[in-house]
Short mmCIF file of C-alpha atoms and ligand atoms in Angstrom, two decimals:
data_model
loop_
_atom_site.label_atom_id
_atom_site.label_comp_id
_atom_site.label_asym_id
_atom_site.label_seq_id
_atom_site.Cartn_x
_atom_site.Cartn_y
_atom_site.Cartn_z
CA UNK A 260 -0.62 19.16 -10.99
CA UNK A 261 -3.58 18.58 -8.87
CA UNK A 262 -3.98 15.03 -7.67
CA UNK A 263 -7.16 13.35 -6.16
CA UNK A 264 -6.17 10.55 -3.78
CA UNK A 265 -9.07 8.29 -3.11
CA UNK A 266 -8.35 6.54 0.19
CA UNK A 267 -5.61 9.14 0.67
CA UNK A 268 -5.83 9.23 4.44
CA UNK A 269 -4.61 5.71 4.83
CA UNK A 270 -1.05 4.42 5.31
CA UNK A 271 0.30 4.68 1.71
CA UNK A 272 -2.02 7.71 0.76
CA UNK A 273 -0.86 9.86 3.72
CA UNK A 274 2.81 9.28 2.91
CA UNK A 275 2.12 9.93 -0.79
CA UNK A 276 0.29 13.00 0.03
CA UNK A 277 3.34 14.36 1.80
CA UNK A 278 5.65 13.41 -1.11
CA UNK A 279 3.27 14.96 -3.68
CA UNK A 280 3.12 18.28 -1.64
CA UNK A 281 6.94 18.32 -1.19
CA UNK A 282 7.27 18.06 -5.03
CA UNK A 283 4.99 20.99 -5.58
CA UNK A 284 1.70 19.27 -6.46
CA UNK A 285 -1.73 20.14 -5.09
CA UNK A 286 -3.48 17.31 -3.14
CA UNK A 287 -7.16 16.47 -2.69
CA UNK A 288 -8.09 13.63 -0.46
CA UNK A 289 -11.22 11.68 -0.35
CA UNK A 290 -11.72 9.07 2.34
CA UNK A 291 -14.50 7.38 4.38
CA UNK A 292 -12.05 6.64 7.18
CA UNK A 293 -13.06 2.92 7.16
CA UNK A 294 -9.51 2.19 8.02
CA UNK A 295 -7.88 5.59 8.71
CA UNK A 296 -8.14 8.92 10.41
CA UNK A 297 -8.25 12.48 9.34
CA UNK A 298 -5.54 13.07 11.88
CA UNK A 299 -3.09 11.65 9.38
CA UNK A 300 -3.78 14.40 6.95
CA UNK A 301 -3.64 17.02 9.59
CA UNK A 302 -0.16 15.85 10.35
CA UNK A 303 0.79 15.85 6.64
CA UNK A 304 -0.31 19.50 6.48
CA UNK A 305 1.85 20.30 9.55
CA UNK A 306 4.80 18.36 8.23
CA UNK A 307 4.83 20.02 4.81
CA UNK A 308 3.44 23.38 5.75
CA UNK A 309 0.91 23.03 2.88
CA UNK A 310 -2.86 22.61 2.77
CA UNK A 311 -4.72 19.43 1.64
CA UNK A 312 -8.42 19.75 0.44
CA UNK A 313 -9.95 16.95 2.52
CA UNK A 314 -13.38 15.37 1.99
CA UNK A 315 -15.04 12.63 4.10
CA UNK A 316 -16.85 10.56 1.33
CA UNK A 317 -17.32 7.10 0.25
CA UNK A 318 -15.63 6.32 -3.07
CA UNK A 319 -18.70 4.08 -3.94
CA UNK A 320 -21.02 7.13 -3.62
CA UNK A 321 -21.31 8.31 -7.31
CA UNK A 322 -22.87 11.62 -6.45
CA UNK A 323 -20.29 12.64 -3.72
CA UNK A 324 -17.39 11.54 -5.96
CA UNK A 325 -18.79 13.42 -8.94
CA UNK A 326 -19.39 16.57 -6.84
CA UNK A 327 -15.76 16.52 -5.53
CA UNK A 328 -14.30 15.81 -9.01
CA UNK A 329 -16.52 18.32 -10.70
CA UNK A 330 -15.36 21.09 -8.16
CA UNK A 331 -11.82 20.12 -7.84
CA UNK A 332 -11.08 19.13 -11.52
CA UNK A 333 -8.02 17.02 -10.70
CA UNK A 334 -5.48 16.28 -13.40
CA UNK A 335 -5.00 12.77 -12.11
CA UNK A 336 -6.59 10.25 -9.69
CA UNK A 337 -4.72 7.91 -7.56
CA UNK A 338 -6.88 5.07 -6.38
CA UNK A 339 -5.87 3.81 -2.93
CA UNK A 340 -9.41 3.32 -1.61
CA UNK A 341 -9.93 -0.37 -0.69
CA UNK A 342 -10.18 -3.08 1.96
CA UNK A 343 -6.86 -4.82 2.23
CA UNK A 344 -6.87 -7.48 4.95
CA UNK A 345 -6.24 -10.89 3.42
CA UNK A 346 -7.62 -13.03 6.19
CA UNK A 347 -10.74 -10.83 6.54
CA UNK A 348 -11.37 -11.15 2.74
CA UNK A 349 -11.57 -14.95 3.06
CA UNK A 350 -14.22 -14.52 5.80
CA UNK A 351 -16.13 -11.58 4.06
CA UNK A 352 -15.51 -12.01 0.23
CA UNK A 353 -18.66 -10.15 -0.80
CA UNK A 354 -17.81 -7.12 1.31
CA UNK A 355 -14.31 -7.03 -0.33
CA UNK A 356 -15.68 -7.54 -3.98
CA UNK A 357 -18.40 -4.91 -3.41
CA UNK A 358 -16.26 -2.16 -1.88
CA UNK A 359 -13.09 -2.67 -3.95
CA UNK A 360 -14.67 -3.20 -7.39
CA UNK A 361 -17.36 -0.64 -6.72
CA UNK A 362 -14.90 2.04 -5.77
CA UNK A 363 -13.05 1.40 -9.04
CA UNK A 364 -16.18 1.60 -11.16
CA UNK A 365 -17.32 4.66 -9.50
CA UNK A 366 -14.01 6.54 -9.89
CA UNK A 367 -13.76 5.56 -13.62
CA UNK A 368 -17.49 6.68 -14.20
CA UNK A 369 -16.87 10.03 -12.46
CA UNK A 370 -13.59 10.59 -14.38
CA UNK A 371 -15.40 9.97 -17.60
CA UNK A 372 -18.13 12.50 -16.59
CA UNK A 373 -15.68 15.20 -15.43
CA UNK A 374 -13.11 14.69 -18.17
CA UNK A 375 -10.16 13.36 -16.05
CA UNK A 376 -8.00 10.99 -18.10
CA UNK A 377 -5.29 9.81 -15.83
CA UNK A 378 -5.43 7.17 -13.12
CA UNK A 379 -2.72 5.55 -11.05
CA UNK A 380 -3.96 2.32 -9.31
CA UNK A 381 -2.75 0.55 -6.09
CA UNK A 382 -2.26 -2.95 -7.35
CA UNK A 383 -0.30 -5.69 -5.69
CA UNK A 384 2.36 -8.21 -6.13
CA UNK A 385 -0.32 -10.74 -5.10
CA UNK A 386 -1.64 -10.67 -8.77
CA UNK A 387 1.37 -12.70 -9.92
CA UNK A 388 -0.17 -15.54 -8.06
CA UNK A 389 1.27 -18.95 -7.36
CA UNK A 390 2.49 -19.76 -10.92
CA UNK A 391 5.12 -17.05 -11.42
CA UNK A 392 8.56 -17.65 -9.83
CA UNK A 393 10.48 -14.73 -8.33
CA UNK A 394 11.72 -12.26 -9.50
CA UNK A 395 8.30 -11.27 -10.91
CA UNK A 396 8.32 -9.05 -13.97
CA UNK A 397 5.58 -7.14 -15.57
CA UNK A 398 5.64 -9.33 -18.71
CA UNK A 399 4.50 -12.26 -16.87
CA UNK A 400 0.85 -13.40 -17.19
CA UNK A 401 -1.05 -12.83 -13.99
CA UNK A 402 -1.52 -15.95 -11.88
CA UNK A 403 -4.06 -17.58 -9.50
CA UNK A 404 -4.50 -15.45 -6.42
CA UNK A 405 -4.65 -17.28 -2.94
CA UNK A 406 -7.42 -15.13 -1.54
CA UNK A 407 -10.44 -12.83 -2.47
CA UNK A 408 -8.51 -9.73 -1.68
CA UNK A 409 -5.93 -10.69 -4.30
CA UNK A 410 -8.70 -11.52 -6.74
CA UNK A 411 -10.17 -8.10 -6.33
CA UNK A 412 -6.82 -6.48 -7.44
CA UNK A 413 -6.53 -8.79 -10.31
CA UNK A 414 -10.14 -8.04 -11.44
CA UNK A 415 -9.69 -4.32 -10.99
CA UNK A 416 -6.57 -4.40 -13.17
CA UNK A 417 -8.69 -6.00 -15.81
CA UNK A 418 -11.45 -3.42 -15.43
CA UNK A 419 -8.97 -0.56 -15.74
CA UNK A 420 -7.31 -2.14 -18.85
CA UNK A 421 -10.74 -2.65 -20.51
CA UNK A 422 -11.58 1.08 -19.76
CA UNK A 423 -8.43 2.14 -21.49
CA UNK A 424 -9.12 0.05 -24.53
CA UNK A 425 -12.53 1.67 -24.80
CA UNK A 426 -11.15 5.13 -24.30
CA UNK A 427 -7.74 5.65 -25.93
CA UNK A 428 -7.33 9.04 -24.28
CA UNK A 429 -7.17 7.30 -20.92
CA UNK A 430 -3.85 6.77 -19.14
CA UNK A 431 -3.82 3.81 -16.60
CA UNK A 432 -0.80 3.12 -14.54
CA UNK A 433 -0.97 -0.18 -12.53
CA UNK A 434 1.47 -0.01 -9.77
CA UNK A 435 2.14 -3.33 -8.35
CA UNK A 436 3.53 -2.85 -4.73
CA UNK A 437 5.54 -5.51 -3.01
CA UNK A 438 5.73 -5.13 0.84
CA UNK A 439 5.63 -1.69 2.02
CA UNK A 440 6.72 -0.94 5.60
CA UNK A 441 8.53 1.89 7.48
CA UNK A 442 7.20 5.39 8.24
CA UNK A 443 7.94 8.99 7.53
CA UNK A 444 11.30 9.84 9.13
CA UNK A 445 9.60 12.45 11.46
CA UNK A 446 7.75 9.67 13.36
CA UNK A 447 4.59 11.64 12.86
CA UNK A 448 2.89 9.54 10.25
CA UNK A 449 2.93 5.76 9.85
CA UNK A 450 0.87 2.63 9.61
CA UNK A 451 -2.10 2.46 11.92
CA UNK A 452 -3.57 -1.02 11.96
CA UNK A 453 -6.84 -1.63 13.69
CA UNK A 454 -7.00 -4.73 15.88
CA UNK A 455 -4.38 -7.36 15.59
CA UNK A 456 -1.95 -6.69 12.83
CA UNK A 457 -1.97 -9.00 9.87
CA UNK A 458 1.27 -7.87 8.46
CA UNK A 459 4.81 -8.65 9.83
CA UNK A 460 6.24 -5.15 10.48
CA UNK A 461 3.30 -3.81 12.57
CA UNK A 462 3.31 -6.99 14.56
CA UNK A 463 6.97 -6.68 15.31
CA UNK A 464 6.68 -3.09 16.38
CA UNK A 465 3.68 -3.85 18.71
CA UNK A 466 5.70 -6.71 20.41
CA UNK A 467 8.68 -4.34 20.79
CA UNK A 468 6.37 -1.70 22.32
CA UNK A 469 4.91 -4.33 24.82
CA UNK A 470 1.40 -4.52 23.31
CA UNK A 471 1.92 -8.12 22.33
CA UNK A 472 3.83 -10.91 24.06
CA UNK A 473 5.69 -12.37 21.06
CA UNK A 474 5.81 -12.73 17.29
CA UNK A 475 4.88 -16.00 15.76
CA UNK A 476 7.07 -16.63 12.76
CA UNK A 477 4.71 -18.51 10.30
CA UNK A 478 6.77 -21.51 9.17
CA UNK A 479 10.48 -22.33 9.68
CA UNK A 480 10.63 -25.14 7.28
CA UNK A 481 10.43 -23.47 3.83
CA UNK A 482 13.01 -24.26 1.19
CA UNK A 483 14.79 -20.93 1.77
CA UNK A 484 18.33 -20.13 3.35
CA UNK A 485 16.94 -19.86 6.96
CA UNK A 486 13.59 -21.71 6.58
CA UNK A 487 11.39 -18.66 6.69
CA UNK A 488 9.68 -16.88 3.83
CA UNK A 489 11.37 -14.25 1.65
CA UNK A 490 9.74 -10.98 0.68
CA UNK A 491 10.60 -7.66 -1.09
CA UNK A 492 10.15 -5.09 1.82
CA UNK A 493 10.02 -1.47 0.45
CA UNK A 494 10.29 1.76 2.47
CA UNK A 495 6.98 3.65 2.34
CA UNK A 496 8.89 6.87 1.47
CA UNK A 497 10.42 5.19 -1.57
CA UNK A 498 6.91 3.94 -2.49
CA UNK A 499 5.42 7.41 -2.03
CA UNK A 500 8.24 8.90 -4.41
CA UNK A 501 7.28 6.08 -6.88
CA UNK A 502 3.77 7.62 -6.93
CA UNK A 503 5.11 11.10 -7.61
CA UNK A 504 7.08 9.70 -10.56
CA UNK A 505 4.21 7.71 -11.80
CA UNK A 506 1.79 10.70 -11.63
CA UNK A 507 4.29 12.88 -13.49
CA UNK A 508 4.99 10.20 -16.20
CA UNK A 509 1.21 9.83 -16.72
CA UNK A 510 1.05 13.37 -18.05
CA UNK A 511 2.84 12.65 -21.30
CA UNK A 512 1.73 9.03 -21.69
CA UNK A 513 -1.40 7.19 -23.16
CA UNK A 514 -2.59 3.75 -22.47
CA UNK A 515 -1.76 1.20 -19.85
CA UNK A 516 1.51 0.61 -18.00
CA UNK A 517 2.07 -2.01 -15.39
CA UNK A 518 5.01 -1.15 -13.07
CA UNK A 519 6.39 -3.05 -10.02
CA UNK A 520 7.35 -0.92 -7.04
CA UNK A 521 9.78 -3.07 -5.07
CA UNK A 522 13.50 -3.07 -4.31
CA UNK A 523 14.28 -6.39 -6.05
CA UNK A 524 16.15 -7.53 -2.83
CA UNK A 525 14.43 -10.35 -0.77
CA UNK A 526 14.71 -10.66 2.92
CA UNK A 527 13.54 -13.39 5.30
CA UNK A 528 11.32 -13.09 8.30
CA UNK A 529 14.32 -13.71 10.52
CA UNK A 530 16.35 -11.08 8.71
CA UNK A 531 13.55 -8.61 9.54
CA UNK A 532 13.46 -9.57 13.28
CA UNK A 533 17.25 -9.54 13.64
CA UNK A 534 17.67 -6.19 11.80
CA UNK A 535 14.92 -4.64 13.78
CA UNK A 536 16.51 -5.80 17.13
CA UNK A 537 19.92 -4.65 16.02
CA UNK A 538 19.00 -1.21 14.67
CA UNK A 539 16.72 -0.35 17.50
CA UNK A 540 18.50 -2.10 20.35
CA UNK A 541 15.31 -3.74 21.56
CA UNK A 542 14.24 -7.28 21.93
CA UNK A 543 11.50 -8.93 19.89
CA UNK A 544 10.62 -12.21 21.40
CA UNK A 545 9.46 -14.72 18.80
CA UNK A 546 8.69 -18.46 18.38
CA UNK A 547 8.58 -20.40 15.09
CA UNK A 548 4.89 -21.60 14.52
CA UNK A 549 3.12 -23.40 11.71
CA UNK A 550 2.91 -22.09 8.28
CA UNK A 551 0.09 -19.57 7.40
CA UNK A 552 -2.23 -20.83 4.68
CA UNK A 553 -1.72 -19.05 1.33
CA UNK A 554 1.82 -17.77 1.97
CA UNK A 555 4.18 -18.28 -0.86
CA UNK A 556 7.79 -19.00 0.07
CA UNK A 557 9.59 -16.50 -2.10
CA UNK A 558 8.16 -13.25 -3.62
CA UNK A 559 10.26 -10.41 -4.97
CA UNK A 560 10.29 -7.90 -7.76
CA UNK A 561 12.18 -7.47 -10.93
CA UNK A 562 12.41 -3.67 -10.36
CA UNK A 563 13.99 -2.83 -13.67
CA UNK A 564 10.89 -1.42 -15.45
CA UNK A 565 10.30 1.29 -12.90
CA UNK A 566 13.91 2.50 -13.24
CA UNK A 567 13.76 2.45 -16.95
CA UNK A 568 10.34 4.17 -17.41
CA UNK A 569 10.10 6.40 -14.41
CA UNK A 570 13.65 6.84 -13.46
CA UNK A 571 12.72 5.63 -9.98
CA UNK A 572 14.62 3.32 -7.81
CA UNK A 573 14.21 2.44 -4.05
CA UNK A 574 16.95 4.27 -1.97
CA UNK A 575 16.33 3.26 1.60
CA UNK A 576 17.53 0.01 3.03
CA UNK A 577 16.20 -2.51 5.54
CA UNK A 578 18.01 -0.74 8.45
CA UNK A 579 16.22 2.50 7.54
CA UNK A 580 12.84 0.71 7.33
CA UNK A 581 13.29 -0.81 10.78
CA UNK A 582 14.43 2.50 12.41
CA UNK A 583 11.63 4.51 10.91
CA UNK A 584 8.96 1.94 11.78
CA UNK A 585 10.05 1.89 15.37
CA UNK A 586 10.15 5.71 15.71
CA UNK A 587 6.57 5.98 14.49
CA UNK A 588 5.35 3.16 16.89
CA UNK A 589 7.36 4.45 19.91
CA UNK A 590 6.00 8.03 19.36
CA UNK A 591 2.48 6.87 18.73
CA UNK A 592 1.88 3.64 20.80
CA UNK A 593 -1.87 3.98 20.04
CA UNK A 594 -1.60 5.27 16.47
CA UNK A 595 -3.53 8.45 15.68
CA UNK A 596 -6.68 8.06 17.57
CA UNK A 597 -5.72 6.35 20.81
CA UNK A 598 -7.96 3.35 19.86
CA UNK A 599 -7.56 0.50 22.33
CA UNK A 600 -5.85 -2.48 20.60
CA UNK A 601 -7.96 -5.66 20.87
CA UNK A 602 -6.22 -8.49 22.67
P1 NAD B 761 -5.07 1.70 4.13
O1 NAD B 761 -6.31 0.72 4.70
O2 NAD B 761 -4.23 2.34 5.23
O3 NAD B 761 -5.70 2.71 3.14
C1 NAD B 761 -6.80 2.53 2.40
C2 NAD B 761 -7.64 3.72 2.57
O4 NAD B 761 -8.88 3.59 1.79
C3 NAD B 761 -8.20 3.91 4.08
O5 NAD B 761 -7.90 5.23 4.40
C4 NAD B 761 -9.68 3.61 4.06
O6 NAD B 761 -10.40 4.27 5.00
C5 NAD B 761 -9.98 3.98 2.53
N1 NAD B 761 -11.24 3.34 1.98
C6 NAD B 761 -11.56 2.10 1.91
N2 NAD B 761 -12.63 1.98 1.33
C7 NAD B 761 -13.17 3.16 0.97
C8 NAD B 761 -14.35 3.73 0.35
N3 NAD B 761 -15.31 2.90 -0.11
N4 NAD B 761 -14.40 5.06 0.15
C9 NAD B 761 -13.45 5.87 0.62
N5 NAD B 761 -12.28 5.46 1.24
C10 NAD B 761 -12.21 4.12 1.42
O7 NAD B 761 -4.20 0.68 3.28
P2 NAD B 761 -2.83 1.10 2.53
O8 NAD B 761 -1.78 0.13 3.01
O9 NAD B 761 -2.60 2.49 2.56
O10 NAD B 761 -3.17 0.61 1.07
C11 NAD B 761 -3.60 1.53 0.10
C12 NAD B 761 -4.00 0.75 -1.19
O11 NAD B 761 -2.79 -0.01 -1.58
C13 NAD B 761 -5.17 -0.32 -1.00
O12 NAD B 761 -5.77 -0.43 -2.15
C14 NAD B 761 -4.41 -1.60 -0.83
O13 NAD B 761 -5.07 -2.67 -1.22
C15 NAD B 761 -3.11 -1.40 -1.77
N6 NAD B 761 -1.94 -2.19 -1.37
C16 NAD B 761 -1.49 -2.14 -0.10
C17 NAD B 761 -0.31 -2.99 0.23
C18 NAD B 761 0.16 -2.92 1.69
O14 NAD B 761 0.92 -3.86 1.99
N7 NAD B 761 -0.06 -2.02 2.41
C19 NAD B 761 0.24 -3.77 -0.70
C20 NAD B 761 -0.35 -3.81 -2.07
C21 NAD B 761 -1.44 -2.99 -2.33
C1 WQD B 762 5.37 -11.12 5.36
C2 WQD B 762 6.00 -12.33 5.91
C3 WQD B 762 4.49 -14.12 6.74
C4 WQD B 762 3.07 -11.84 10.26
C5 WQD B 762 0.55 -9.15 2.31
C6 WQD B 762 -0.51 -9.40 1.32
C7 WQD B 762 -0.12 -8.74 -0.06
C8 WQD B 762 0.24 -7.30 0.25
C9 WQD B 762 1.24 -7.09 1.34
C10 WQD B 762 -1.61 -5.93 0.35
C11 WQD B 762 5.28 -13.66 5.55
C12 WQD B 762 5.39 -13.51 7.84
C13 WQD B 762 3.74 -12.28 8.96
C14 WQD B 762 3.34 -12.58 11.42
C15 WQD B 762 4.98 -13.90 10.14
N1 WQD B 762 -0.83 -6.63 0.73
N2 WQD B 762 4.60 -13.25 9.01
N3 WQD B 762 4.33 -13.50 11.36
O1 WQD B 762 1.71 -11.94 3.21
O2 WQD B 762 3.80 -11.00 2.07
O3 WQD B 762 1.79 -9.80 1.84
O4 WQD B 762 0.81 -7.82 2.45
O5 WQD B 762 -2.32 -5.20 0.03
O6 WQD B 762 -1.19 -8.92 -0.93
O7 WQD B 762 -0.68 -10.83 1.06
O8 WQD B 762 2.93 -9.79 4.03
O9 WQD B 762 3.46 -8.73 6.17
O10 WQD B 762 1.52 -10.49 6.00
O11 WQD B 762 3.92 -11.26 5.75
O12 WQD B 762 5.80 -14.84 10.17
O13 WQD B 762 2.77 -12.33 12.42
O14 WQD B 762 5.94 -12.38 7.30
O15 WQD B 762 4.35 -15.48 6.82
O16 WQD B 762 6.29 -14.58 5.19
P1 WQD B 762 2.62 -10.81 2.71
P2 WQD B 762 2.90 -10.00 5.54
#
């Protein structure tokens, strides 16, 4: 199959590109490099020995997207293109709503015009909101999100579902990711955050490599076994494999499916720090600080539906995630482009 990855040069898109190529699919990537670099795709080509059709384009630019889709005629679109920083979305909600919703509408309109009927969407566990207790399963009603980023995901799910009602030939797979971390085992591609990382694992690796002095653990007084929050961390290569399965499943399926991509196994912030230190034999200084607004104490997946429907199950463990994250950071202290990290 030929797959168009909108936002495919980013963290999840680059690993998914590699997994799709390794599984024999053709890959077309469209990205505006707002939060990524074409270098990631060059490395994917080197790793796999296979070419990617790469376009610099904005997924909100109807003409550009139409031209690419009309030329490439993909069998399926994976929609990764979006802004994803939770804190930034609180400060710049309009930018988040404009970009994230507009990319979704533009892709759907261009799919309609060019006859593409399959779309896989990067959704998030955040749509379960505050109301649903872990483990989250796909039957639960969506909840109240704690930030504009989360609301864009919730709204985009609705838009995609409405589009599928209006066009019964459409297949929509809403993948709800939990917490993707780790990197390709080669250490050649990985997560490349700009500025101060928002997420836990890139912060840990930047402390370990000496770019930041210490990690602040956001809250040590939660009602959890060690007082820190529990999350469902999933290896990026498992997540990438989940996309391959979802794309292949979409070929013989119509309508909407919501599918969690998680491991079903929660770990605490301190589990992460301790496993990282032990596996990599390196110190990660930390202190317990105040809670971060909007954090839920416990979030993890019921991962049963993905196994039943896609035959997919996460295979890598927390030690693999910690080792692979560190290999990428150690080999590429400045990411792809040598950008200076803001202090
Ligand atoms: P990322 O920022 O690395 O990748 C997103 C890509 O989209 C980037 O390459 C960026 O340049 C591109 N992009 C953004 N706006 C665009 C536009 N208008 N036109 C073209 N390209 C555009 O992030 P990621 O971690 O790879 O996430 C991919 C998707 O998965 C995002 O939609 C994100 O919200 C979602 N998601 C991520 C996580 C996570 O923890 N990483 C969790 C749940 C959901
Ligand atoms: C994990 C844990 C923090 C940084 C976010 C988004 C979600 C999805 C994934 C999407 C929490 C703690 C973190 C630090 C810390 N994103 N932490 N010190 O918040 O579960 O999910 O990313 O696209 O929508 O909300 O992930 O990695 O930010 O935090 O103690 O410096 O690590 O409090 O318990 P989160 P995270």
